[in-house]
Amino acid sequence: MKTPPGADGTPSNGPREPRPSRWSDLGRPPLNVTALRRGLVRPGGLWSEVDVVQRTGSTNSDLVARAAKGEVTEGAVLVAEEQTAGRGRLDRQWTAPPRSGLFFSVLLTPSEVPVARWGWLPLLTGVAVATGLSRAAGVDTALKWPNDLLVTVGGAERKAGGILAERAGEDGVVIGVGINVSLKDDELPVPTAGSLGLAGAVSTDRDPLLRGVLRSLEEWYGKWREAGGDPGPSGLQEAYAAGCATLGRVVRAELPGDRAVVGEAVAVDGDGRLVLATEEGMQEPVGAGDIVHLRPA
């Protein structure tokens, strides 16, 4: 039955303005939170709750605040359809159109792992995300040390995702992940960015992509935790090195204090640091800093 003119309060003598709808972009449907909970939250599993919000500043900030108030436990997942103040490393902004990507944070409390090994969590997340996307999206991904996800678009490496870890109290870590899924060329924030769609993904359906990534993260986190956080026995160090596009390349490490080191990235050591072999014959481990790929391996 048609709605009579004016029944919704719109003047009957003029054209109506279309109402905004969560389905207004049919190519980017909303996430199905009921199906996500059914597929991820189970007895004995890692994920304890899954919440999806339409819009927020930062899922990381929100989840850190909830953890501080004791409102969430390990395995809480917070997903946003749109982030207005998403952050990467060094407080860089991460913006994207609504429902064009996966923007989520998780709370982990690895109490049985020495805090000194918690630095592996962003690298572990990178391995898990790359593994999950390879299975669910059918797209080849690579990791740029320490926390970027790379895809190939038109023969060039592009950044399609990033990871940010933040402490949440004394016993927790919140890890945020941002992945560009369906962004088109004219929507990219910078020319060096990419998306799964532009990289030829077989699917940009975000529901199975998110489930695949979170199941992979649960698997890798379980292995790492069972090994007491040791990256060797857990297989994490080997897996990260195998998928790391930085290794074997000449890079420039821009370090705190306006210092820079140029060398070949030869290894990721047991502490998760990138080891550079410099022209002076020194091997320098880098624990924090911006890495610039200077030329292909």
mmCIF file with all atom_site columns, N, CA, C and O in Angstrom, residues 217-269:
data_model
loop_
_atom_site.group_PDB
_atom_site.id
_atom_site.type_symbol
_atom_site.label_atom_id
_atom_site.label_alt_id
_atom_site.label_comp_id
_atom_site.label_asym_id
_atom_site.label_entity_id
_atom_site.label_seq_id
_atom_site.pdbx_PDB_ins_code
_atom_site.Cartn_x
_atom_site.Cartn_y
_atom_site.Cartn_z
_atom_site.occupancy
_atom_site.B_iso_or_equiv
_atom_site.pdbx_formal_charge
_atom_site.auth_seq_id
_atom_site.auth_comp_id
_atom_site.auth_asym_id
_atom_site.auth_atom_id
_atom_site.pdbx_PDB_model_num
ATOM 1   N N  . LEU A 1 217 ? 42.910 -14.906 14.571 1.00 0.00 ? 217 LEU A N  1
ATOM 2   C CA . LEU A 1 217 ? 43.525 -14.276 15.734 1.00 0.00 ? 217 LEU A CA 1
ATOM 3   C C  . LEU A 1 217 ? 43.382 -15.158 16.969 1.00 0.00 ? 217 LEU A C  1
ATOM 4   O O  . LEU A 1 217 ? 44.330 -15.309 17.750 1.00 0.00 ? 217 LEU A O  1
ATOM 5   N N  . GLU A 1 218 ? 42.229 -15.772 17.134 1.00 0.00 ? 218 GLU A N  1
ATOM 6   C CA . GLU A 1 218 ? 42.036 -16.685 18.266 1.00 0.00 ? 218 GLU A CA 1
ATOM 7   C C  . GLU A 1 218 ? 43.010 -17.861 18.195 1.00 0.00 ? 218 GLU A C  1
ATOM 8   O O  . GLU A 1 218 ? 43.603 -18.271 19.200 1.00 0.00 ? 218 GLU A O  1
ATOM 9   N N  . GLU A 1 219 ? 43.203 -18.390 16.998 1.00 0.00 ? 219 GLU A N  1
ATOM 10  C CA . GLU A 1 219 ? 44.107 -19.524 16.808 1.00 0.00 ? 219 GLU A CA 1
ATOM 11  C C  . GLU A 1 219 ? 45.555 -19.151 17.134 1.00 0.00 ? 219 GLU A C  1
ATOM 12  O O  . GLU A 1 219 ? 46.243 -19.855 17.881 1.00 0.00 ? 219 GLU A O  1
ATOM 13  N N  . TRP A 1 220 ? 46.026 -18.034 16.595 1.00 0.00 ? 220 TRP A N  1
ATOM 14  C CA . TRP A 1 220 ? 47.417 -17.633 16.823 1.00 0.00 ? 220 TRP A CA 1
ATOM 15  C C  . TRP A 1 220 ? 47.658 -17.204 18.262 1.00 0.00 ? 220 TRP A C  1
ATOM 16  O O  . TRP A 1 220 ? 48.704 -17.503 18.856 1.00 0.00 ? 220 TRP A O  1
ATOM 17  N N  . TYR A 1 221 ? 46.692 -16.515 18.828 1.00 0.00 ? 221 TYR A N  1
ATOM 18  C CA . TYR A 1 221 ? 46.818 -16.082 20.225 1.00 0.00 ? 221 TYR A CA 1
ATOM 19  C C  . TYR A 1 221 ? 46.879 -17.288 21.157 1.00 0.00 ? 221 TYR A C  1
ATOM 20  O O  . TYR A 1 221 ? 47.661 -17.318 22.113 1.00 0.00 ? 221 TYR A O  1
ATOM 21  N N  . GLY A 1 222 ? 46.093 -18.318 20.853 1.00 0.00 ? 222 GLY A N  1
ATOM 22  C CA . GLY A 1 222 ? 46.123 -19.542 21.649 1.00 0.00 ? 222 GLY A CA 1
ATOM 23  C C  . GLY A 1 222 ? 47.473 -20.230 21.593 1.00 0.00 ? 222 GLY A C  1
ATOM 24  O O  . GLY A 1 222 ? 48.018 -20.662 22.623 1.00 0.00 ? 222 GLY A O  1
ATOM 25  N N  . LYS A 1 223 ? 48.048 -20.336 20.398 1.00 0.00 ? 223 LYS A N  1
ATOM 26  C CA . LYS A 1 223 ? 49.371 -20.961 20.262 1.00 0.00 ? 223 LYS A CA 1
ATOM 27  C C  . LYS A 1 223 ? 50.435 -20.183 21.038 1.00 0.00 ? 223 LYS A C  1
ATOM 28  O O  . LYS A 1 223 ? 51.276 -20.765 21.733 1.00 0.00 ? 223 LYS A O  1
ATOM 29  N N  . TRP A 1 224 ? 50.407 -18.883 20.900 1.00 0.00 ? 224 TRP A N  1
ATOM 30  C CA . TRP A 1 224 ? 51.396 -18.021 21.545 1.00 0.00 ? 224 TRP A CA 1
ATOM 31  C C  . TRP A 1 224 ? 51.270 -18.089 23.060 1.00 0.00 ? 224 TRP A C  1
ATOM 32  O O  . TRP A 1 224 ? 52.264 -18.174 23.781 1.00 0.00 ? 224 TRP A O  1
ATOM 33  N N  . ARG A 1 225 ? 50.042 -18.071 23.534 1.00 0.00 ? 225 ARG A N  1
ATOM 34  C CA . ARG A 1 225 ? 49.811 -18.107 24.979 1.00 0.00 ? 225 ARG A CA 1
ATOM 35  C C  . ARG A 1 225 ? 50.223 -19.451 25.566 1.00 0.00 ? 225 ARG A C  1
ATOM 36  O O  . ARG A 1 225 ? 50.823 -19.505 26.645 1.00 0.00 ? 225 ARG A O  1
ATOM 37  N N  . GLU A 1 226 ? 49.926 -20.532 24.852 1.00 0.00 ? 226 GLU A N  1
ATOM 38  C CA . GLU A 1 226 ? 50.320 -21.864 25.329 1.00 0.00 ? 226 GLU A CA 1
ATOM 39  C C  . GLU A 1 226 ? 51.833 -22.006 25.417 1.00 0.00 ? 226 GLU A C  1
ATOM 40  O O  . GLU A 1 226 ? 52.352 -22.749 26.252 1.00 0.00 ? 226 GLU A O  1
ATOM 41  N N  . ALA A 1 227 ? 52.556 -21.261 24.569 1.00 0.00 ? 227 ALA A N  1
ATOM 42  C CA . ALA A 1 227 ? 54.020 -21.309 24.579 1.00 0.00 ? 227 ALA A CA 1
ATOM 43  C C  . ALA A 1 227 ? 54.611 -20.274 25.522 1.00 0.00 ? 227 ALA A C  1
ATOM 44  O O  . ALA A 1 227 ? 55.823 -20.005 25.479 1.00 0.00 ? 227 ALA A O  1
ATOM 45  N N  . GLY A 1 228 ? 53.775 -19.681 26.380 1.00 0.00 ? 228 GLY A N  1
ATOM 46  C CA . GLY A 1 228 ? 54.261 -18.676 27.315 1.00 0.00 ? 228 GLY A CA 1
ATOM 47  C C  . GLY A 1 228 ? 54.734 -17.411 26.636 1.00 0.00 ? 228 GLY A C  1
ATOM 48  O O  . GLY A 1 228 ? 55.547 -16.661 27.188 1.00 0.00 ? 228 GLY A O  1
ATOM 49  N N  . GLY A 1 229 ? 54.229 -17.167 25.428 1.00 0.00 ? 229 GLY A N  1
ATOM 50  C CA . GLY A 1 229 ? 54.616 -15.975 24.693 1.00 0.00 ? 229 GLY A CA 1
ATOM 51  C C  . GLY A 1 229 ? 55.920 -16.104 23.940 1.00 0.00 ? 229 GLY A C  1
ATOM 52  O O  . GLY A 1 229 ? 56.394 -15.135 23.343 1.00 0.00 ? 229 GLY A O  1
ATOM 53  N N  . ASP A 1 230 ? 56.514 -17.306 23.945 1.00 0.00 ? 230 ASP A N  1
ATOM 54  C CA . ASP A 1 230 ? 57.780 -17.508 23.244 1.00 0.00 ? 230 ASP A CA 1
ATOM 55  C C  . ASP A 1 230 ? 57.496 -17.584 21.746 1.00 0.00 ? 230 ASP A C  1
ATOM 56  O O  . ASP A 1 230 ? 56.783 -18.488 21.289 1.00 0.00 ? 230 ASP A O  1
ATOM 57  N N  . PRO A 1 231 ? 58.049 -16.673 20.947 1.00 0.00 ? 231 PRO A N  1
ATOM 58  C CA . PRO A 1 231 ? 57.725 -16.654 19.513 1.00 0.00 ? 231 PRO A CA 1
ATOM 59  C C  . PRO A 1 231 ? 58.331 -17.809 18.735 1.00 0.00 ? 231 PRO A C  1
ATOM 60  O O  . PRO A 1 231 ? 57.890 -18.081 17.613 1.00 0.00 ? 231 PRO A O  1
ATOM 61  N N  . GLY A 1 232 ? 59.306 -18.512 19.325 1.00 0.00 ? 232 GLY A N  1
ATOM 62  C CA . GLY A 1 232 ? 59.918 -19.640 18.624 1.00 0.00 ? 232 GLY A CA 1
ATOM 63  C C  . GLY A 1 232 ? 59.037 -20.870 18.634 1.00 0.00 ? 232 GLY A C  1
ATOM 64  O O  . GLY A 1 232 ? 58.533 -21.307 17.583 1.00 0.00 ? 232 GLY A O  1
ATOM 65  N N  . PRO A 1 233 ? 58.811 -21.494 19.811 1.00 0.00 ? 233 PRO A N  1
ATOM 66  C CA . PRO A 1 233 ? 57.983 -22.695 19.883 1.00 0.00 ? 233 PRO A CA 1
ATOM 67  C C  . PRO A 1 233 ? 56.557 -22.504 19.367 1.00 0.00 ? 233 PRO A C  1
ATOM 68  O O  . PRO A 1 233 ? 55.944 -23.447 18.861 1.00 0.00 ? 233 PRO A O  1
ATOM 69  N N  . SER A 1 234 ? 56.023 -21.283 19.484 1.00 0.00 ? 234 SER A N  1
ATOM 70  C CA . SER A 1 234 ? 54.656 -21.035 19.013 1.00 0.00 ? 234 SER A CA 1
ATOM 71  C C  . SER A 1 234 ? 54.565 -20.951 17.497 1.00 0.00 ? 234 SER A C  1
ATOM 72  O O  . SER A 1 234 ? 53.475 -20.970 16.933 1.00 0.00 ? 234 SER A O  1
ATOM 73  N N  . GLY A 1 235 ? 55.723 -20.842 16.827 1.00 0.00 ? 235 GLY A N  1
ATOM 74  C CA . GLY A 1 235 ? 55.740 -20.722 15.379 1.00 0.00 ? 235 GLY A CA 1
ATOM 75  C C  . GLY A 1 235 ? 55.530 -19.305 14.888 1.00 0.00 ? 235 GLY A C  1
ATOM 76  O O  . GLY A 1 235 ? 55.543 -19.047 13.675 1.00 0.00 ? 235 GLY A O  1
ATOM 77  N N  . LEU A 1 236 ? 55.354 -18.360 15.815 1.00 0.00 ? 236 LEU A N  1
ATOM 78  C CA . LEU A 1 236 ? 55.035 -16.994 15.432 1.00 0.00 ? 236 LEU A CA 1
ATOM 79  C C  . LEU A 1 236 ? 56.198 -16.292 14.737 1.00 0.00 ? 236 LEU A C  1
ATOM 80  O O  . LEU A 1 236 ? 56.006 -15.622 13.721 1.00 0.00 ? 236 LEU A O  1
ATOM 81  N N  . GLN A 1 237 ? 57.402 -16.453 15.291 1.00 0.00 ? 237 GLN A N  1
ATOM 82  C CA . GLN A 1 237 ? 58.555 -15.765 14.708 1.00 0.00 ? 237 GLN A CA 1
ATOM 83  C C  . GLN A 1 237 ? 58.793 -16.212 13.270 1.00 0.00 ? 237 GLN A C  1
ATOM 84  O O  . GLN A 1 237 ? 59.028 -15.395 12.378 1.00 0.00 ? 237 GLN A O  1
ATOM 85  N N  . GLU A 1 238 ? 58.691 -17.507 13.043 1.00 0.00 ? 238 GLU A N  1
ATOM 86  C CA . GLU A 1 238 ? 58.891 -18.042 11.688 1.00 0.00 ? 238 GLU A CA 1
ATOM 87  C C  . GLU A 1 238 ? 57.795 -17.565 10.743 1.00 0.00 ? 238 GLU A C  1
ATOM 88  O O  . GLU A 1 238 ? 58.059 -17.182 9.596  1.00 0.00 ? 238 GLU A O  1
ATOM 89  N N  . ALA A 1 239 ? 56.550 -17.583 11.217 1.00 0.00 ? 239 ALA A N  1
ATOM 90  C CA . ALA A 1 239 ? 55.436 -17.167 10.369 1.00 0.00 ? 239 ALA A CA 1
ATOM 91  C C  . ALA A 1 239 ? 55.532 -15.690 10.030 1.00 0.00 ? 239 ALA A C  1
ATOM 92  O O  . ALA A 1 239 ? 55.255 -15.281 8.890  1.00 0.00 ? 239 ALA A O  1
ATOM 93  N N  . TYR A 1 240 ? 55.930 -14.882 11.005 1.00 0.00 ? 240 TYR A N  1
ATOM 94  C CA . TYR A 1 240 ? 56.044 -13.449 10.723 1.00 0.00 ? 240 TYR A CA 1
ATOM 95  C C  . TYR A 1 240 ? 57.143 -13.192 9.696  1.00 0.00 ? 240 TYR A C  1
ATOM 96  O O  . TYR A 1 240 ? 56.954 -12.420 8.745  1.00 0.00 ? 240 TYR A O  1
ATOM 97  N N  . ALA A 1 241 ? 58.290 -13.835 9.875  1.00 0.00 ? 241 ALA A N  1
ATOM 98  C CA . ALA A 1 241 ? 59.398 -13.641 8.931  1.00 0.00 ? 241 ALA A CA 1
ATOM 99  C C  . ALA A 1 241 ? 58.993 -14.071 7.524  1.00 0.00 ? 241 ALA A C  1
ATOM 100 O O  . ALA A 1 241 ? 59.356 -13.424 6.529  1.00 0.00 ? 241 ALA A O  1
ATOM 101 N N  . ALA A 1 242 ? 58.219 -15.157 7.420  1.00 0.00 ? 242 ALA A N  1
ATOM 102 C CA . ALA A 1 242 ? 57.812 -15.662 6.106  1.00 0.00 ? 242 ALA A CA 1
ATOM 103 C C  . ALA A 1 242 ? 56.893 -14.692 5.381  1.00 0.00 ? 242 ALA A C  1
ATOM 104 O O  . ALA A 1 242 ? 56.898 -14.617 4.145  1.00 0.00 ? 242 ALA A O  1
ATOM 105 N N  . GLY A 1 243 ? 56.104 -13.925 6.140  1.00 0.00 ? 243 GLY A N  1
ATOM 106 C CA . GLY A 1 243 ? 55.155 -13.011 5.503  1.00 0.00 ? 243 GLY A CA 1
ATOM 107 C C  . GLY A 1 243 ? 55.572 -11.565 5.514  1.00 0.00 ? 243 GLY A C  1
ATOM 108 O O  . GLY A 1 243 ? 54.799 -10.695 5.091  1.00 0.00 ? 243 GLY A O  1
ATOM 109 N N  . CYS A 1 244 ? 56.788 -11.278 5.991  1.00 0.00 ? 244 CYS A N  1
ATOM 110 C CA . CYS A 1 244 ? 57.224 -9.897  6.159  1.00 0.00 ? 244 CYS A CA 1
ATOM 111 C C  . CYS A 1 244 ? 57.896 -9.373  4.888  1.00 0.00 ? 244 CYS A C  1
ATOM 112 O O  . CYS A 1 244 ? 58.969 -9.852  4.495  1.00 0.00 ? 244 CYS A O  1
ATOM 113 N N  . ALA A 1 245 ? 57.304 -8.376  4.259  1.00 0.00 ? 245 ALA A N  1
ATOM 114 C CA . ALA A 1 245 ? 57.842 -7.792  3.037  1.00 0.00 ? 245 ALA A CA 1
ATOM 115 C C  . ALA A 1 245 ? 59.050 -6.911  3.308  1.00 0.00 ? 245 ALA A C  1
ATOM 116 O O  . ALA A 1 245 ? 59.758 -6.521  2.371  1.00 0.00 ? 245 ALA A O  1
ATOM 117 N N  . THR A 1 246 ? 59.303 -6.580  4.568  1.00 0.00 ? 246 THR A N  1
ATOM 118 C CA . THR A 1 246 ? 60.423 -5.697  4.905  1.00 0.00 ? 246 THR A CA 1
ATOM 119 C C  . THR A 1 246 ? 61.754 -6.438  4.863  1.00 0.00 ? 246 THR A C  1
ATOM 120 O O  . THR A 1 246 ? 62.791 -5.855  4.506  1.00 0.00 ? 246 THR A O  1
ATOM 121 N N  . LEU A 1 247 ? 61.740 -7.724  5.211  1.00 0.00 ? 247 LEU A N  1
ATOM 122 C CA . LEU A 1 247 ? 62.983 -8.480  5.266  1.00 0.00 ? 247 LEU A CA 1
ATOM 123 C C  . LEU A 1 247 ? 63.603 -8.620  3.877  1.00 0.00 ? 247 LEU A C  1
ATOM 124 O O  . LEU A 1 247 ? 62.897 -8.841  2.882  1.00 0.00 ? 247 LEU A O  1
ATOM 125 N N  . GLY A 1 248 ? 64.919 -8.486  3.824  1.00 0.00 ? 248 GLY A N  1
ATOM 126 C CA . GLY A 1 248 ? 65.632 -8.588  2.572  1.00 0.00 ? 248 GLY A CA 1
ATOM 127 C C  . GLY A 1 248 ? 65.702 -7.292  1.786  1.00 0.00 ? 248 GLY A C  1
ATOM 128 O O  . GLY A 1 248 ? 66.301 -7.247  0.708  1.00 0.00 ? 248 GLY A O  1
ATOM 129 N N  . ARG A 1 249 ? 65.105 -6.231  2.313  1.00 0.00 ? 249 ARG A N  1
ATOM 130 C CA . ARG A 1 249 ? 65.096 -4.956  1.603  1.00 0.00 ? 249 ARG A CA 1
ATOM 131 C C  . ARG A 1 249 ? 66.004 -3.952  2.309  1.00 0.00 ? 249 ARG A C  1
ATOM 132 O O  . ARG A 1 249 ? 66.221 -4.032  3.521  1.00 0.00 ? 249 ARG A O  1
ATOM 133 N N  . VAL A 1 250 ? 66.485 -3.009  1.533  1.00 0.00 ? 250 VAL A N  1
ATOM 134 C CA . VAL A 1 250 ? 67.187 -1.871  2.114  1.00 0.00 ? 250 VAL A CA 1
ATOM 135 C C  . VAL A 1 250 ? 66.134 -0.872  2.587  1.00 0.00 ? 250 VAL A C  1
ATOM 136 O O  . VAL A 1 250 ? 65.234 -0.484  1.820  1.00 0.00 ? 250 VAL A O  1
ATOM 137 N N  . VAL A 1 251 ? 66.232 -0.484  3.855  1.00 0.00 ? 251 VAL A N  1
ATOM 138 C CA . VAL A 1 251 ? 65.217 0.385   4.441  1.00 0.00 ? 251 VAL A CA 1
ATOM 139 C C  . VAL A 1 251 ? 65.892 1.523   5.203  1.00 0.00 ? 251 VAL A C  1
ATOM 140 O O  . VAL A 1 251 ? 67.077 1.459   5.543  1.00 0.00 ? 251 VAL A O  1
ATOM 141 N N  . ARG A 1 252 ? 65.105 2.531   5.457  1.00 0.00 ? 252 ARG A N  1
ATOM 142 C CA . ARG A 1 252 ? 65.533 3.615   6.347  1.00 0.00 ? 252 ARG A CA 1
ATOM 143 C C  . ARG A 1 252 ? 64.634 3.586   7.568  1.00 0.00 ? 252 ARG A C  1
ATOM 144 O O  . ARG A 1 252 ? 63.410 3.652   7.447  1.00 0.00 ? 252 ARG A O  1
ATOM 145 N N  . ALA A 1 253 ? 65.253 3.456   8.737  1.00 0.00 ? 253 ALA A N  1
ATOM 146 C CA . ALA A 1 253 ? 64.506 3.480   9.991  1.00 0.00 ? 253 ALA A CA 1
ATOM 147 C C  . ALA A 1 253 ? 64.604 4.877   10.577 1.00 0.00 ? 253 ALA A C  1
ATOM 148 O O  . ALA A 1 253 ? 65.702 5.347   10.900 1.00 0.00 ? 253 ALA A O  1
ATOM 149 N N  . GLU A 1 254 ? 63.466 5.548   10.662 1.00 0.00 ? 254 GLU A N  1
ATOM 150 C CA . GLU A 1 254 ? 63.419 6.885   11.247 1.00 0.00 ? 254 GLU A CA 1
ATOM 151 C C  . GLU A 1 254 ? 63.070 6.728   12.722 1.00 0.00 ? 254 GLU A C  1
ATOM 152 O O  . GLU A 1 254 ? 61.952 6.362   13.081 1.00 0.00 ? 254 GLU A O  1
ATOM 153 N N  . LEU A 1 255 ? 64.050 6.977   13.579 1.00 0.00 ? 255 LEU A N  1
ATOM 154 C CA . LEU A 1 255 ? 63.961 6.642   14.987 1.00 0.00 ? 255 LEU A CA 1
ATOM 155 C C  . LEU A 1 255 ? 63.633 7.861   15.844 1.00 0.00 ? 255 LEU A C  1
ATOM 156 O O  . LEU A 1 255 ? 63.806 9.011   15.401 1.00 0.00 ? 255 LEU A O  1
ATOM 157 N N  . PRO A 1 256 ? 63.166 7.617   17.075 1.00 0.00 ? 256 PRO A N  1
ATOM 158 C CA . PRO A 1 256 ? 62.941 8.737   17.984 1.00 0.00 ? 256 PRO A CA 1
ATOM 159 C C  . PRO A 1 256 ? 64.224 9.542   18.174 1.00 0.00 ? 256 PRO A C  1
ATOM 160 O O  . PRO A 1 256 ? 65.336 9.004   18.108 1.00 0.00 ? 256 PRO A O  1
ATOM 161 N N  . GLY A 1 257 ? 64.074 10.842  18.398 1.00 0.00 ? 257 GLY A N  1
ATOM 162 C CA . GLY A 1 257 ? 65.243 11.692  18.573 1.00 0.00 ? 257 GLY A CA 1
ATOM 163 C C  . GLY A 1 257 ? 65.830 12.165  17.261 1.00 0.00 ? 257 GLY A C  1
ATOM 164 O O  . GLY A 1 257 ? 67.012 12.535  17.191 1.00 0.00 ? 257 GLY A O  1
ATOM 165 N N  . ASP A 1 258 ? 65.030 12.133  16.187 1.00 0.00 ? 258 ASP A N  1
ATOM 166 C CA . ASP A 1 258 ? 65.480 12.603  14.867 1.00 0.00 ? 258 ASP A CA 1
ATOM 167 C C  . ASP A 1 258 ? 66.721 11.868  14.369 1.00 0.00 ? 258 ASP A C  1
ATOM 168 O O  . ASP A 1 258 ? 67.593 12.458  13.711 1.00 0.00 ? 258 ASP A O  1
ATOM 169 N N  . ARG A 1 259 ? 66.808 10.581  14.689 1.00 0.00 ? 259 ARG A N  1
ATOM 170 C CA . ARG A 1 259 ? 67.927 9.775   14.204 1.00 0.00 ? 259 ARG A CA 1
ATOM 171 C C  . ARG A 1 259 ? 67.412 8.809   13.144 1.00 0.00 ? 259 ARG A C  1
ATOM 172 O O  . ARG A 1 259 ? 66.274 8.343   13.225 1.00 0.00 ? 259 ARG A O  1
ATOM 173 N N  . ALA A 1 260 ? 68.224 8.524   12.155 1.00 0.00 ? 260 ALA A N  1
ATOM 174 C CA . ALA A 1 260 ? 67.835 7.595   11.096 1.00 0.00 ? 260 ALA A CA 1
ATOM 175 C C  . ALA A 1 260 ? 68.969 6.605   10.851 1.00 0.00 ? 260 ALA A C  1
ATOM 176 O O  . ALA A 1 260 ? 70.147 6.946   10.965 1.00 0.00 ? 260 ALA A O  1
ATOM 177 N N  . VAL A 1 261 ? 68.586 5.371   10.551 1.00 0.00 ? 261 VAL A N  1
ATOM 178 C CA . VAL A 1 261 ? 69.556 4.322   10.243 1.00 0.00 ? 261 VAL A CA 1
ATOM 179 C C  . VAL A 1 261 ? 69.140 3.685   8.924  1.00 0.00 ? 261 VAL A C  1
ATOM 180 O O  . VAL A 1 261 ? 67.966 3.349   8.726  1.00 0.00 ? 261 VAL A O  1
ATOM 181 N N  . VAL A 1 262 ? 70.102 3.523   8.013  1.00 0.00 ? 262 VAL A N  1
ATOM 182 C CA . VAL A 1 262 ? 69.844 2.864   6.734  1.00 0.00 ? 262 VAL A CA 1
ATOM 183 C C  . VAL A 1 262 ? 70.587 1.537   6.721  1.00 0.00 ? 262 VAL A C  1
ATOM 184 O O  . VAL A 1 262 ? 71.757 1.459   7.114  1.00 0.00 ? 262 VAL A O  1
ATOM 185 N N  . GLY A 1 263 ? 69.913 0.484   6.292  1.00 0.00 ? 263 GLY A N  1
ATOM 186 C CA . GLY A 1 263 ? 70.556 -0.817  6.214  1.00 0.00 ? 263 GLY A CA 1
ATOM 187 C C  . GLY A 1 263 ? 69.613 -1.843  5.631  1.00 0.00 ? 263 GLY A C  1
ATOM 188 O O  . GLY A 1 263 ? 68.440 -1.557  5.351  1.00 0.00 ? 263 GLY A O  1
ATOM 189 N N  . GLU A 1 264 ? 70.133 -3.053  5.441  1.00 0.00 ? 264 GLU A N  1
ATOM 190 C CA . GLU A 1 264 ? 69.294 -4.132  4.951  1.00 0.00 ? 264 GLU A CA 1
ATOM 191 C C  . GLU A 1 264 ? 68.602 -4.798  6.133  1.00 0.00 ? 264 GLU A C  1
ATOM 192 O O  . GLU A 1 264 ? 69.240 -5.126  7.144  1.00 0.00 ? 264 GLU A O  1
ATOM 193 N N  . ALA A 1 265 ? 67.287 -4.987  6.025  1.00 0.00 ? 265 ALA A N  1
ATOM 194 C CA . ALA A 1 265 ? 66.528 -5.680  7.068  1.00 0.00 ? 265 ALA A CA 1
ATOM 195 C C  . ALA A 1 265 ? 66.805 -7.176  6.942  1.00 0.00 ? 265 ALA A C  1
ATOM 196 O O  . ALA A 1 265 ? 66.409 -7.797  5.953  1.00 0.00 ? 265 ALA A O  1
ATOM 197 N N  . VAL A 1 266 ? 67.520 -7.735  7.911  1.00 0.00 ? 266 VAL A N  1
ATOM 198 C CA . VAL A 1 266 ? 67.978 -9.115  7.784  1.00 0.00 ? 266 VAL A CA 1
ATOM 199 C C  . VAL A 1 266 ? 67.241 -10.095 8.686  1.00 0.00 ? 266 VAL A C  1
ATOM 200 O O  . VAL A 1 266 ? 67.303 -11.309 8.449  1.00 0.00 ? 266 VAL A O  1
ATOM 201 N N  . ALA A 1 267 ? 66.549 -9.609  9.711  1.00 0.00 ? 267 ALA A N  1
ATOM 202 C CA . ALA A 1 267 ? 65.885 -10.545 10.623 1.00 0.00 ? 267 ALA A CA 1
ATOM 203 C C  . ALA A 1 267 ? 64.910 -9.802  11.522 1.00 0.00 ? 267 ALA A C  1
ATOM 204 O O  . ALA A 1 267 ? 64.983 -8.575  11.681 1.00 0.00 ? 267 ALA A O  1
ATOM 205 N N  . VAL A 1 268 ? 63.988 -10.573 12.101 1.00 0.00 ? 268 VAL A N  1
ATOM 206 C CA . VAL A 1 268 ? 63.172 -10.111 13.225 1.00 0.00 ? 268 VAL A CA 1
ATOM 207 C C  . VAL A 1 268 ? 63.612 -10.950 14.410 1.00 0.00 ? 268 VAL A C  1
ATOM 208 O O  . VAL A 1 268 ? 63.502 -12.181 14.376 1.00 0.00 ? 268 VAL A O  1
ATOM 209 N N  . ASP A 1 269 ? 64.162 -10.306 15.456 1.00 0.00 ? 269 ASP A N  1
ATOM 210 C CA . ASP A 1 269 ? 64.757 -11.081 16.544 1.00 0.00 ? 269 ASP A CA 1
ATOM 211 C C  . ASP A 1 269 ? 63.711 -11.582 17.536 1.00 0.00 ? 269 ASP A C  1
ATOM 212 O O  . ASP A 1 269 ? 62.500 -11.378 17.346 1.00 0.00 ? 269 ASP A O  1
#
